């Protein structure tokens, strides 16, 4: 198994060793990440879990956050209809009704084999006893120290008693979080959505002018949905349906590219990159227009993942010239902070597989700890379209399909994906990275299928990203040769940007002739642990 946190991966592999299946392990890791990886692991956020059992059963759990009942379409606009900067990312109004706890417990109940106690207890132990802060995590906490300082419970949770930031090597204990996890262990979903935890969340909302009510929490339920299923060069692709755009766009782009021999063009060649960019441009344009919560908007999924639609959509593709993205929407606001979601892949010895992506949205979400709970609240409301054609923190635009409505789930890009070959699981993958999640996941899959790479190469190789608007290509720094970038310039890809962060963090597990191999993305700290695993740091 592979995740962003070595300690969480130890929890997952110990769960497998004790006889748990991949779902037990993914759920145990989900709870552990809330303790060990607070920028994205969470109880106060949401996520998606795609499951394939060894007998071929597939399922997708949607535990995306929902807009509170009091939410309105214009809630982030001022009297002149202008979007008020920061309201959907850095205020109590930014918080959607959390889904993670219901989703993890629902997955455990339906496909797991272990008791709630067995999968929650490791997270409680780590929260109560503490763990030694790595340089990476201490520096990450220090980088948001000033933002936490605005909220007393956040400042208390993530700094020393005297208010100074933690140092690498300090032991980080989280007593309030341990107590919240104990309520979940004892009472299940009621330990979060009712009683003390729910009261503390509502009190936090009332203190800061947020909208989530006791009824919003009590009524929250995750949803089991039919996964998106597509095919690519003889492989089956199983991924997340709306309200994620991830699975649909992934299959749509792979459909457009299937007609071209990317393997012969070569990894990193200007030719291959040009083809992929043009598929990305068209698919992300469709995302802006067509995609939102299917419970509120008729998302044309069947059309978007149809192979003949993809062929039509690519008819205007010019192998020699970049297309122009149309001019809709405002200019891009680059994210002011790293997009921070996190992805876990698990395959057990029987071939049961889980791809699980979870998030608070931006790094550490709203930065608001609900006082007394020990966990951070998300700022997922920013994934709605606050106003038609106005970019969110990822520069993504949207319209009616993703407009705010009470009880609606905001559109996501999370793409937990399983690749199946000849009836057997081949690859579990996915990534964080906001709008770059889908293109990262696709590149890992193409690296395996088109370029014949091992999982370590497929995950480690440099990546690029285009999302239609803004009309620019983002390249990982030093990842591509100057000659390649120059050729792309001559083809019209003139707006080239160096990524400020590594693109994605695609912790993956793959079947090989020698057994399953895990790879923790070398762009960040993390751990791949288990039989035949690689990349443990
Ligand atoms: N918050 C990032 C996403 O769900 O796409």
Short mmCIF file of C-alpha atoms and ligand atoms in Angstrom, two decimals:
data_model
loop_
_atom_site.label_atom_id
_atom_site.label_comp_id
_atom_site.label_asym_id
_atom_site.label_seq_id
_atom_site.Cartn_x
_atom_site.Cartn_y
_atom_site.Cartn_z
CA UNK A 1 0.00 0.00 0.00
CA UNK A 2 1.14 3.59 -0.57
CA UNK A 3 0.18 6.88 1.06
CA UNK A 4 1.55 10.36 1.77
CA UNK A 5 2.41 9.43 5.37
CA UNK A 6 4.87 6.75 6.42
CA UNK A 7 3.07 6.32 9.73
CA UNK A 8 -0.33 5.98 8.07
CA UNK A 9 1.13 3.42 5.66
CA UNK A 10 2.45 1.45 8.65
CA UNK A 11 -1.11 1.45 10.04
CA UNK A 12 -2.41 0.21 6.67
CA UNK A 13 0.14 -2.56 6.27
CA UNK A 14 -0.35 -3.67 9.89
CA UNK A 15 -4.09 -3.87 9.18
CA UNK A 16 -3.38 -6.12 6.19
CA UNK A 17 -0.99 -8.27 8.23
CA UNK A 18 -3.65 -8.74 10.91
CA UNK A 19 -5.91 -10.24 8.22
CA UNK A 20 -7.82 -7.16 7.13
CA UNK A 21 -8.66 -6.69 3.48
CA UNK A 22 -7.85 -3.66 1.29
CA UNK A 23 -10.98 -1.81 2.45
CA UNK A 24 -10.15 -2.33 6.14
CA UNK A 25 -6.66 -1.02 5.43
CA UNK A 26 -7.86 1.99 3.44
CA UNK A 27 -10.32 2.94 6.20
CA UNK A 28 -7.66 2.56 8.91
CA UNK A 29 -5.30 4.71 6.80
CA UNK A 30 -8.06 7.28 6.27
CA UNK A 31 -8.46 7.73 10.04
CA UNK A 32 -4.69 7.68 10.58
CA UNK A 33 -4.09 10.39 7.95
CA UNK A 34 -6.42 12.69 9.91
CA UNK A 35 -3.79 12.49 12.67
CA UNK A 36 -0.50 12.23 10.80
CA UNK A 37 -1.12 14.38 7.71
CA UNK A 38 -3.31 17.26 8.89
CA UNK A 39 -2.97 19.39 5.75
CA UNK A 40 -5.21 16.98 3.84
CA UNK A 41 -6.00 13.89 5.91
CA UNK A 42 -9.18 14.73 7.73
CA UNK A 43 -12.34 14.16 9.70
CA UNK A 44 -13.68 17.59 8.73
CA UNK A 45 -13.50 17.19 4.95
CA UNK A 46 -14.61 14.72 2.31
CA UNK A 47 -13.40 12.24 -0.25
CA UNK A 48 -14.08 9.48 -2.74
CA UNK A 49 -13.27 5.78 -2.52
CA UNK A 50 -13.26 3.48 -5.55
CA UNK A 51 -13.29 -0.22 -4.71
CA UNK A 52 -12.82 -3.36 -6.78
CA UNK A 53 -13.17 -6.64 -4.94
CA UNK A 54 -11.29 -9.66 -6.24
CA UNK A 55 -14.56 -11.17 -7.50
CA UNK A 56 -14.95 -8.21 -9.88
CA UNK A 57 -17.53 -6.24 -7.85
CA UNK A 58 -16.91 -2.51 -8.27
CA UNK A 59 -18.24 0.36 -6.15
CA UNK A 60 -17.67 4.05 -5.53
CA UNK A 61 -18.36 5.80 -2.25
CA UNK A 62 -19.05 9.53 -2.53
CA UNK A 63 -18.47 11.29 0.76
CA UNK A 64 -18.04 14.71 -0.75
CA UNK A 65 -19.03 17.66 1.45
CA UNK A 66 -22.41 19.33 0.85
CA UNK A 67 -23.46 22.96 0.88
CA UNK A 68 -25.27 23.75 4.14
CA UNK A 69 -29.03 24.34 4.00
CA UNK A 70 -28.46 28.06 4.50
CA UNK A 71 -26.18 28.38 1.44
CA UNK A 72 -27.24 30.56 -1.48
CA UNK A 73 -26.02 30.93 -5.05
CA UNK A 74 -24.66 34.44 -4.52
CA UNK A 75 -23.33 33.96 -0.98
CA UNK A 76 -19.77 34.91 -1.96
CA UNK A 77 -20.73 38.01 -3.98
CA UNK A 78 -20.99 41.59 -2.73
CA UNK A 79 -23.85 44.01 -3.45
CA UNK A 80 -22.34 44.74 -6.88
CA UNK A 81 -22.19 41.06 -7.76
CA UNK A 82 -18.41 40.87 -7.38
CA UNK A 83 -16.92 37.80 -5.71
CA UNK A 84 -15.46 38.78 -2.32
CA UNK A 85 -11.94 37.41 -2.25
CA UNK A 86 -11.27 34.91 0.55
CA UNK A 87 -14.87 34.36 1.62
CA UNK A 88 -15.07 30.91 0.00
CA UNK A 89 -11.61 29.85 1.18
CA UNK A 90 -10.73 31.60 4.45
CA UNK A 91 -13.87 32.06 6.52
CA UNK A 92 -16.43 29.98 8.39
CA UNK A 93 -18.64 30.39 5.31
CA UNK A 94 -16.12 28.34 3.33
CA UNK A 95 -16.95 25.14 5.20
CA UNK A 96 -19.08 22.42 3.61
CA UNK A 97 -20.86 19.73 5.65
CA UNK A 98 -18.12 17.11 6.24
CA UNK A 99 -18.49 13.66 4.72
CA UNK A 100 -15.36 11.69 5.58
CA UNK A 101 -16.53 9.92 8.73
CA UNK A 102 -19.77 8.68 7.17
CA UNK A 103 -17.92 7.55 4.04
CA UNK A 104 -15.18 5.63 5.84
CA UNK A 105 -17.65 3.89 8.15
CA UNK A 106 -20.00 3.08 5.30
CA UNK A 107 -17.14 1.50 3.28
CA UNK A 108 -16.07 -0.52 6.31
CA UNK A 109 -19.59 -1.79 6.88
CA UNK A 110 -20.21 -2.74 3.25
CA UNK A 111 -16.89 -4.17 2.11
CA UNK A 112 -14.64 -4.43 5.19
CA UNK A 113 -14.19 -7.38 7.52
CA UNK A 114 -12.93 -5.74 10.71
CA UNK A 115 -14.66 -4.01 13.60
CA UNK A 116 -14.83 -0.24 13.94
CA UNK A 117 -12.55 -0.51 16.97
CA UNK A 118 -9.86 -2.31 14.97
CA UNK A 119 -9.64 0.36 12.26
CA UNK A 120 -10.04 3.48 14.44
CA UNK A 121 -7.85 2.49 17.39
CA UNK A 122 -4.48 2.96 15.62
CA UNK A 123 -5.39 6.58 14.85
CA UNK A 124 -6.43 7.11 18.48
CA UNK A 125 -3.13 5.70 19.68
CA UNK A 126 -1.11 8.02 17.44
CA UNK A 127 -3.19 11.06 18.42
CA UNK A 128 -2.97 10.34 22.16
CA UNK A 129 0.66 9.16 22.36
CA UNK A 130 1.92 11.58 19.74
CA UNK A 131 4.45 11.14 16.98
CA UNK A 132 7.76 12.72 16.12
CA UNK A 133 7.41 15.57 13.65
CA UNK A 134 9.42 15.18 10.47
CA UNK A 135 11.13 18.20 8.95
CA UNK A 136 8.55 18.19 6.17
CA UNK A 137 5.56 18.36 8.52
CA UNK A 138 7.16 20.80 10.97
CA UNK A 139 8.00 23.16 8.09
CA UNK A 140 4.52 22.77 6.65
CA UNK A 141 2.92 23.66 10.02
CA UNK A 142 5.29 26.62 10.41
CA UNK A 143 4.30 27.91 6.97
CA UNK A 144 0.67 28.30 8.08
CA UNK A 145 1.43 29.39 11.66
CA UNK A 146 0.29 32.97 11.06
CA UNK A 147 -2.97 31.81 9.50
CA UNK A 148 -3.70 29.43 12.39
CA UNK A 149 -3.07 32.33 14.81
CA UNK A 150 -6.39 33.90 13.72
CA UNK A 151 -8.29 31.00 15.31
CA UNK A 152 -7.57 30.16 19.00
CA UNK A 153 -8.36 26.44 18.67
CA UNK A 154 -6.15 26.14 15.56
CA UNK A 155 -3.31 28.04 17.21
CA UNK A 156 -3.56 25.75 20.26
CA UNK A 157 -3.72 22.57 18.18
CA UNK A 158 -0.75 23.25 15.91
CA UNK A 159 1.79 25.08 18.10
CA UNK A 160 3.64 24.73 21.40
CA UNK A 161 1.95 25.88 24.61
CA UNK A 162 3.90 29.17 24.43
CA UNK A 163 2.61 29.77 20.89
CA UNK A 164 5.89 29.08 19.09
CA UNK A 165 5.83 26.77 16.06
CA UNK A 166 6.84 23.14 16.44
CA UNK A 167 10.34 22.10 15.41
CA UNK A 168 11.35 18.92 13.57
CA UNK A 169 11.80 16.19 16.17
CA UNK A 170 9.14 17.54 18.55
CA UNK A 171 6.47 15.07 19.68
CA UNK A 172 3.06 16.14 18.36
CA UNK A 173 0.14 15.02 20.56
CA UNK A 174 -3.51 15.74 19.74
CA UNK A 175 -5.68 15.04 22.77
CA UNK A 176 -8.91 16.62 21.50
CA UNK A 177 -8.59 14.71 18.22
CA UNK A 178 -8.01 11.49 20.15
CA UNK A 179 -11.21 12.14 22.13
CA UNK A 180 -13.20 12.79 18.91
CA UNK A 181 -11.89 9.54 17.43
CA UNK A 182 -12.89 7.73 20.63
CA UNK A 183 -16.46 9.00 20.23
CA UNK A 184 -16.43 7.67 16.64
CA UNK A 185 -15.02 4.34 17.82
CA UNK A 186 -17.78 4.06 20.45
CA UNK A 187 -20.82 5.49 18.62
CA UNK A 188 -19.98 5.18 14.93
CA UNK A 189 -21.40 7.95 12.72
CA UNK A 190 -23.42 9.26 15.67
CA UNK A 191 -20.12 9.97 17.41
CA UNK A 192 -19.50 12.63 14.76
CA UNK A 193 -22.81 13.75 13.27
CA UNK A 194 -24.70 13.88 16.59
CA UNK A 195 -23.92 14.55 20.25
CA UNK A 196 -20.78 16.26 21.48
CA UNK A 197 -18.82 16.43 18.21
CA UNK A 198 -21.78 17.81 16.27
CA UNK A 199 -22.48 20.34 19.05
CA UNK A 200 -18.87 21.53 18.93
CA UNK A 201 -19.00 21.97 15.14
CA UNK A 202 -22.25 23.93 15.35
CA UNK A 203 -20.86 26.08 18.19
CA UNK A 204 -17.80 26.84 16.01
CA UNK A 205 -20.08 27.83 13.13
CA UNK A 206 -22.08 30.13 15.38
CA UNK A 207 -18.93 31.72 16.79
CA UNK A 208 -17.56 32.51 13.32
CA UNK A 209 -20.67 33.21 11.28
CA UNK A 210 -20.72 29.86 9.47
CA UNK A 211 -23.82 28.08 8.20
CA UNK A 212 -23.63 24.40 9.19
CA UNK A 213 -26.52 23.46 11.49
CA UNK A 214 -27.22 20.41 13.67
CA UNK A 215 -29.77 19.28 11.07
CA UNK A 216 -27.18 19.58 8.25
CA UNK A 217 -24.90 17.23 10.18
CA UNK A 218 -27.59 14.77 11.24
CA UNK A 219 -28.88 14.52 7.67
CA UNK A 220 -25.50 14.04 5.97
CA UNK A 221 -25.05 10.64 4.33
CA UNK A 222 -22.44 9.40 1.90
CA UNK A 223 -23.73 7.91 -1.35
CA UNK A 224 -22.80 4.68 -3.17
CA UNK A 225 -22.58 5.44 -6.88
CA UNK A 226 -21.88 3.44 -10.03
CA UNK A 227 -18.23 3.93 -10.93
CA UNK A 228 -17.28 5.36 -14.32
CA UNK A 229 -16.05 2.50 -16.48
CA UNK A 230 -14.07 3.07 -19.67
CA UNK A 231 -11.41 1.30 -21.67
CA UNK A 232 -7.99 2.22 -22.98
CA UNK A 233 -5.93 -0.02 -25.26
CA UNK A 234 -7.43 -3.20 -23.84
CA UNK A 235 -7.42 -2.10 -20.21
CA UNK A 236 -10.53 -1.39 -18.15
CA UNK A 237 -10.54 1.96 -16.34
CA UNK A 238 -12.69 2.16 -13.18
CA UNK A 239 -12.92 5.62 -11.68
CA UNK A 240 -15.01 8.13 -9.76
CA UNK A 241 -18.29 9.44 -11.19
CA UNK A 242 -19.83 12.89 -10.56
CA UNK A 243 -19.84 14.88 -8.37
CA UNK A 244 -16.24 14.32 -9.31
CA UNK A 245 -15.29 15.36 -12.79
CA UNK A 246 -12.27 13.08 -12.46
CA UNK A 247 -13.48 9.76 -13.87
CA UNK A 248 -15.44 11.33 -16.72
CA UNK A 249 -12.59 13.57 -17.86
CA UNK A 250 -10.04 10.79 -17.50
CA UNK A 251 -12.03 8.44 -19.73
CA UNK A 252 -12.91 11.23 -22.15
CA UNK A 253 -9.27 12.23 -22.61
CA UNK A 254 -8.09 8.62 -22.94
CA UNK A 255 -10.81 8.09 -25.57
CA UNK A 256 -9.50 11.07 -27.56
CA UNK A 257 -5.92 9.82 -27.34
CA UNK A 258 -6.53 6.14 -28.06
CA UNK A 259 -6.34 6.71 -31.82
CA UNK A 260 -2.74 7.94 -31.57
CA UNK A 261 0.36 5.86 -30.87
CA UNK A 262 1.75 7.86 -27.94
CA UNK A 263 4.15 5.04 -27.11
CA UNK A 264 5.81 5.35 -30.52
CA UNK A 265 6.01 9.14 -30.14
CA UNK A 266 7.95 8.57 -26.90
CA UNK A 267 7.63 9.75 -23.33
CA UNK A 268 8.26 13.46 -22.98
CA UNK A 269 8.37 14.08 -26.74
CA UNK A 270 6.88 17.34 -28.01
CA UNK A 271 4.61 15.27 -30.22
CA UNK A 272 3.12 13.25 -27.35
CA UNK A 273 2.80 16.32 -25.11
CA UNK A 274 1.02 18.25 -27.89
CA UNK A 275 -1.56 15.47 -28.30
CA UNK A 276 -2.20 15.25 -24.56
CA UNK A 277 -2.52 19.02 -24.11
CA UNK A 278 -5.11 19.22 -26.87
CA UNK A 279 -7.16 16.42 -25.27
CA UNK A 280 -6.93 18.20 -21.91
CA UNK A 281 -8.02 21.51 -23.44
CA UNK A 282 -11.21 20.01 -24.88
CA UNK A 283 -12.12 17.92 -21.85
CA UNK A 284 -11.70 20.77 -19.34
CA UNK A 285 -13.87 23.01 -21.54
CA UNK A 286 -16.61 20.37 -21.21
CA UNK A 287 -16.05 20.23 -17.46
CA UNK A 288 -16.83 23.94 -17.09
CA UNK A 289 -20.08 23.64 -18.99
CA UNK A 290 -21.50 20.24 -18.16
CA UNK A 291 -20.31 19.02 -14.80
CA UNK A 292 -21.74 19.30 -11.30
CA UNK A 293 -23.60 17.26 -8.69
CA UNK A 294 -25.74 14.71 -10.58
CA UNK A 295 -28.37 14.86 -7.82
CA UNK A 296 -29.01 18.49 -8.83
CA UNK A 297 -28.00 18.77 -12.48
CA UNK A 298 -28.36 16.38 -15.44
CA UNK A 299 -24.69 15.71 -16.13
CA UNK A 300 -24.44 14.08 -19.60
CA UNK A 301 -22.11 11.34 -18.43
CA UNK A 302 -22.95 8.78 -21.13
CA UNK A 303 -22.26 11.34 -23.86
CA UNK A 304 -19.01 12.57 -22.35
CA UNK A 305 -17.48 9.11 -21.97
CA UNK A 306 -18.69 7.82 -25.33
CA UNK A 307 -15.86 6.97 -27.73
CA UNK A 308 -17.64 8.42 -30.76
CA UNK A 309 -18.19 11.71 -28.89
CA UNK A 310 -14.45 11.82 -28.19
CA UNK A 311 -13.67 11.25 -31.87
CA UNK A 312 -16.00 14.10 -32.84
CA UNK A 313 -14.59 16.38 -30.16
CA UNK A 314 -11.08 15.78 -31.55
CA UNK A 315 -11.99 16.36 -35.21
CA UNK A 316 -10.55 19.89 -35.14
CA UNK A 317 -7.29 18.66 -33.62
CA UNK A 318 -4.29 19.79 -35.66
CA UNK A 319 -1.21 17.60 -35.13
CA UNK A 320 1.02 20.57 -35.98
CA UNK A 321 -0.65 23.52 -34.22
CA UNK A 322 -2.05 24.33 -30.79
CA UNK A 323 -5.73 25.25 -30.69
CA UNK A 324 -6.74 28.50 -28.96
CA UNK A 325 -8.80 28.22 -25.79
CA UNK A 326 -11.75 30.55 -26.07
CA UNK A 327 -11.70 33.75 -24.11
CA UNK A 328 -14.41 33.06 -21.55
CA UNK A 329 -13.87 34.04 -17.93
CA UNK A 330 -11.48 36.16 -15.95
CA UNK A 331 -7.70 35.80 -15.97
CA UNK A 332 -6.11 33.19 -13.79
CA UNK A 333 -5.37 33.74 -10.17
CA UNK A 334 -2.56 31.30 -9.38
CA UNK A 335 -3.24 29.41 -6.15
CA UNK A 336 -1.86 31.38 -3.21
CA UNK A 337 -1.03 28.12 -1.45
CA UNK A 338 -0.44 24.54 -2.41
CA UNK A 339 -3.49 22.55 -3.34
CA UNK A 340 -3.54 19.78 -0.79
CA UNK A 341 -5.54 16.67 -1.13
CA UNK A 342 -4.07 13.24 -0.52
CA UNK A 343 -4.28 9.86 -2.19
CA UNK A 344 -3.97 6.30 -0.87
CA UNK A 345 -3.72 3.10 -2.94
CA UNK A 346 -4.13 -0.36 -1.46
CA UNK A 347 -4.19 -3.83 -3.02
CA UNK A 348 -4.36 -6.85 -0.74
CA UNK A 349 -2.99 -10.34 -1.36
CA UNK A 350 -6.34 -11.55 -2.71
CA UNK A 351 -6.48 -8.77 -5.30
CA UNK A 352 -9.10 -6.58 -3.58
CA UNK A 353 -8.18 -3.01 -4.47
CA UNK A 354 -8.95 0.48 -3.20
CA UNK A 355 -8.11 3.89 -4.61
CA UNK A 356 -8.98 6.52 -2.04
CA UNK A 357 -8.60 10.31 -2.35
CA UNK A 358 -9.51 12.63 0.51
CA UNK A 359 -9.26 16.36 1.08
CA UNK A 360 -9.90 19.53 3.04
CA UNK A 361 -9.49 21.38 -0.30
CA UNK A 362 -6.60 23.85 0.10
CA UNK A 363 -3.75 22.98 2.44
CA UNK A 364 -5.20 22.69 5.99
CA UNK A 365 -8.62 23.62 4.54
CA UNK A 366 -10.17 26.71 6.14
CA UNK A 367 -7.39 26.63 8.83
CA UNK A 368 -10.22 26.54 11.35
CA UNK A 369 -10.18 23.86 14.04
CA UNK A 370 -13.66 23.43 15.49
CA UNK A 371 -12.89 24.28 19.10
CA UNK A 372 -12.70 21.16 21.28
CA UNK A 373 -12.69 18.65 18.40
CA UNK A 374 -9.03 18.72 17.38
CA UNK A 375 -9.80 18.57 13.66
CA UNK A 376 -9.67 21.10 10.87
CA UNK A 377 -12.70 22.12 8.84
CA UNK A 378 -12.57 22.10 5.05
CA UNK A 379 -12.88 25.06 2.70
CA UNK A 380 -14.49 22.94 0.00
CA UNK A 381 -17.20 25.51 -0.81
CA UNK A 382 -14.60 27.17 -3.08
CA UNK A 383 -14.98 24.20 -5.44
CA UNK A 384 -18.42 25.52 -6.36
CA UNK A 385 -18.65 28.18 -9.02
CA UNK A 386 -19.11 31.33 -6.88
CA UNK A 387 -20.13 33.21 -10.01
CA UNK A 388 -20.42 32.14 -13.66
CA UNK A 389 -17.04 32.07 -15.43
CA UNK A 390 -15.14 33.37 -12.40
CA UNK A 391 -12.14 31.21 -11.51
CA UNK A 392 -11.80 29.46 -8.18
CA UNK A 393 -8.50 28.92 -6.35
CA UNK A 394 -7.41 26.45 -9.04
CA UNK A 395 -8.31 28.79 -11.89
CA UNK A 396 -11.24 26.52 -12.79
CA UNK A 397 -14.39 28.13 -14.02
CA UNK A 398 -17.93 26.80 -14.00
CA UNK A 399 -21.50 27.79 -14.61
CA UNK A 400 -25.03 26.61 -13.82
CA UNK A 401 -24.08 22.94 -13.44
CA UNK A 402 -21.79 23.75 -10.50
CA UNK A 403 -23.65 26.73 -9.01
CA UNK A 404 -24.23 26.75 -5.24
CA UNK A 405 -27.48 25.24 -3.98
CA UNK A 406 -28.39 24.08 -0.47
CA UNK A 407 -27.54 20.40 0.01
CA UNK A 408 -25.61 20.18 -3.27
CA UNK A 409 -22.14 18.67 -3.56
CA UNK A 410 -19.46 20.88 -5.12
CA UNK A 411 -17.73 19.58 -8.25
CA UNK A 412 -14.43 17.83 -7.61
CA UNK A 413 -11.44 16.76 -9.67
CA UNK A 414 -10.47 13.85 -7.44
CA UNK A 415 -9.78 10.78 -9.57
CA UNK A 416 -9.22 7.64 -7.53
CA UNK A 417 -8.79 5.04 -10.25
CA UNK A 418 -8.31 1.30 -10.69
CA UNK A 419 -6.96 -0.19 -13.92
CA UNK A 420 -7.91 -3.77 -14.71
CA UNK A 421 -6.27 -6.04 -17.28
CA UNK A 422 -7.67 -9.43 -18.31
CA UNK A 423 -10.03 -9.48 -15.34
CA UNK A 424 -7.32 -8.79 -12.76
CA UNK A 425 -6.38 -5.60 -10.99
CA UNK A 426 -3.27 -4.03 -12.55
CA UNK A 427 -2.96 -0.59 -10.97
CA UNK A 428 -4.46 1.48 -8.14
CA UNK A 429 -3.70 5.17 -8.54
CA UNK A 430 -4.86 8.76 -8.06
CA UNK A 431 -3.45 12.02 -6.77
CA UNK A 432 -3.96 15.34 -4.99
CA UNK A 433 -3.42 18.62 -6.84
CA UNK A 434 -6.74 20.38 -7.43
CA UNK A 435 -7.34 20.78 -11.13
CA UNK A 436 -4.11 18.89 -11.89
CA UNK A 437 -5.39 15.70 -10.24
CA UNK A 438 -6.99 14.35 -13.40
CA UNK A 439 -4.05 15.03 -15.69
CA UNK A 440 -1.60 13.60 -13.13
CA UNK A 441 -3.64 10.41 -12.82
CA UNK A 442 -3.89 10.13 -16.59
CA UNK A 443 -0.12 10.52 -17.04
CA UNK A 444 0.58 7.74 -14.54
CA UNK A 445 -1.81 5.48 -16.45
CA UNK A 446 -0.32 6.41 -19.85
CA UNK A 447 3.20 5.90 -18.51
CA UNK A 448 2.24 2.33 -17.62
CA UNK A 449 0.14 1.49 -20.68
CA UNK A 450 1.72 3.56 -23.47
CA UNK A 451 5.30 3.78 -22.29
CA UNK A 452 5.60 0.41 -20.54
CA UNK A 453 7.03 1.91 -17.35
CA UNK A 454 7.41 0.31 -13.94
CA UNK A 455 5.27 1.85 -11.20
CA UNK A 456 8.26 3.74 -9.80
CA UNK A 457 9.01 5.35 -13.16
CA UNK A 458 5.34 5.92 -13.96
CA UNK A 459 4.88 7.84 -10.70
CA UNK A 460 8.26 9.54 -10.59
CA UNK A 461 8.60 10.90 -14.14
CA UNK A 462 7.95 14.63 -14.74
CA UNK A 463 4.45 15.86 -15.50
CA UNK A 464 2.67 18.72 -17.24
CA UNK A 465 -0.85 20.13 -17.16
CA UNK A 466 -3.32 22.12 -19.24
CA UNK A 467 -6.92 22.91 -18.22
CA UNK A 468 -8.33 24.92 -21.14
CA UNK A 469 -8.63 28.08 -19.08
CA UNK A 470 -6.27 29.73 -18.34
CA UNK A 471 -4.70 28.94 -21.71
CA UNK A 472 -1.27 27.88 -20.50
CA UNK A 473 0.76 24.72 -20.04
CA UNK A 474 2.31 24.07 -16.65
CA UNK A 475 5.50 22.01 -16.67
CA UNK A 476 7.32 20.62 -13.68
CA UNK A 477 10.54 22.56 -13.28
CA UNK A 478 13.53 20.88 -14.99
CA UNK A 479 11.28 18.02 -16.09
CA UNK A 480 11.39 18.65 -19.84
CA UNK A 481 14.26 19.57 -22.11
CA UNK A 482 14.57 23.11 -23.50
CA UNK A 483 14.43 21.64 -27.03
CA UNK A 484 11.08 20.00 -26.28
CA UNK A 485 9.66 23.22 -24.87
CA UNK A 486 10.97 25.11 -27.91
CA UNK A 487 9.26 22.71 -30.32
CA UNK A 488 6.04 23.14 -28.38
CA UNK A 489 6.46 26.93 -28.67
CA UNK A 490 6.69 26.67 -32.43
CA UNK A 491 3.47 24.65 -32.45
CA UNK A 492 1.72 27.47 -30.62
CA UNK A 493 2.00 26.41 -26.97
CA UNK A 494 3.48 29.79 -26.15
CA UNK A 495 2.25 30.31 -22.62
CA UNK A 496 4.49 27.95 -20.68
CA UNK A 497 4.68 28.10 -16.90
CA UNK A 498 7.03 26.40 -14.44
CA UNK A 499 5.09 24.68 -11.64
CA UNK A 500 5.62 26.22 -8.20
CA UNK A 501 5.07 22.80 -6.64
CA UNK A 502 5.50 19.28 -7.93
CA UNK A 503 2.40 18.32 -9.88
CA UNK A 504 0.51 15.76 -7.85
CA UNK A 505 1.48 13.07 -5.37
CA UNK A 506 0.40 9.87 -7.04
CA UNK A 507 0.91 7.13 -4.46
CA UNK A 508 0.20 3.97 -6.44
CA UNK A 509 0.31 0.17 -6.31
CA UNK A 510 0.77 -2.05 -9.36
CA UNK A 511 0.73 -5.76 -10.13
CA UNK A 512 3.99 -7.08 -11.60
CA UNK A 513 5.22 -10.57 -12.43
CA UNK A 514 6.93 -10.61 -9.03
CA UNK A 515 3.89 -9.47 -7.05
CA UNK A 516 2.39 -6.12 -6.11
CA UNK A 517 4.69 -3.13 -5.97
CA UNK A 518 3.88 0.13 -4.23
CA UNK A 519 5.37 3.52 -4.99
CA UNK A 520 5.11 6.57 -2.78
CA UNK A 521 5.49 9.63 -5.00
CA UNK A 522 9.07 10.90 -4.66
CA UNK A 523 7.85 14.51 -4.84
CA UNK A 524 6.89 14.34 -1.16
CA UNK A 525 7.36 12.41 2.05
CA UNK A 526 5.35 9.23 2.19
CA UNK A 527 5.54 5.50 2.49
CA UNK A 528 4.89 2.44 0.36
CA UNK A 529 4.82 -0.59 2.58
CA UNK A 530 4.01 -4.24 2.07
CA UNK A 531 5.23 -7.24 0.22
CA UNK A 532 7.43 -6.16 -2.69
CA UNK A 533 6.89 -2.46 -1.95
CA UNK A 534 9.27 0.23 -3.05
CA UNK A 535 9.82 3.84 -2.30
CA UNK A 536 9.58 3.67 1.49
CA UNK A 537 11.22 6.67 3.06
N1 LIG B 1 -10.78 20.18 -3.60
C1 LIG B 1 -10.19 19.66 -4.74
C2 LIG B 1 -11.11 18.79 -5.52
O1 LIG B 1 -11.95 18.14 -4.94
O2 LIG B 1 -11.03 18.75 -6.70
#
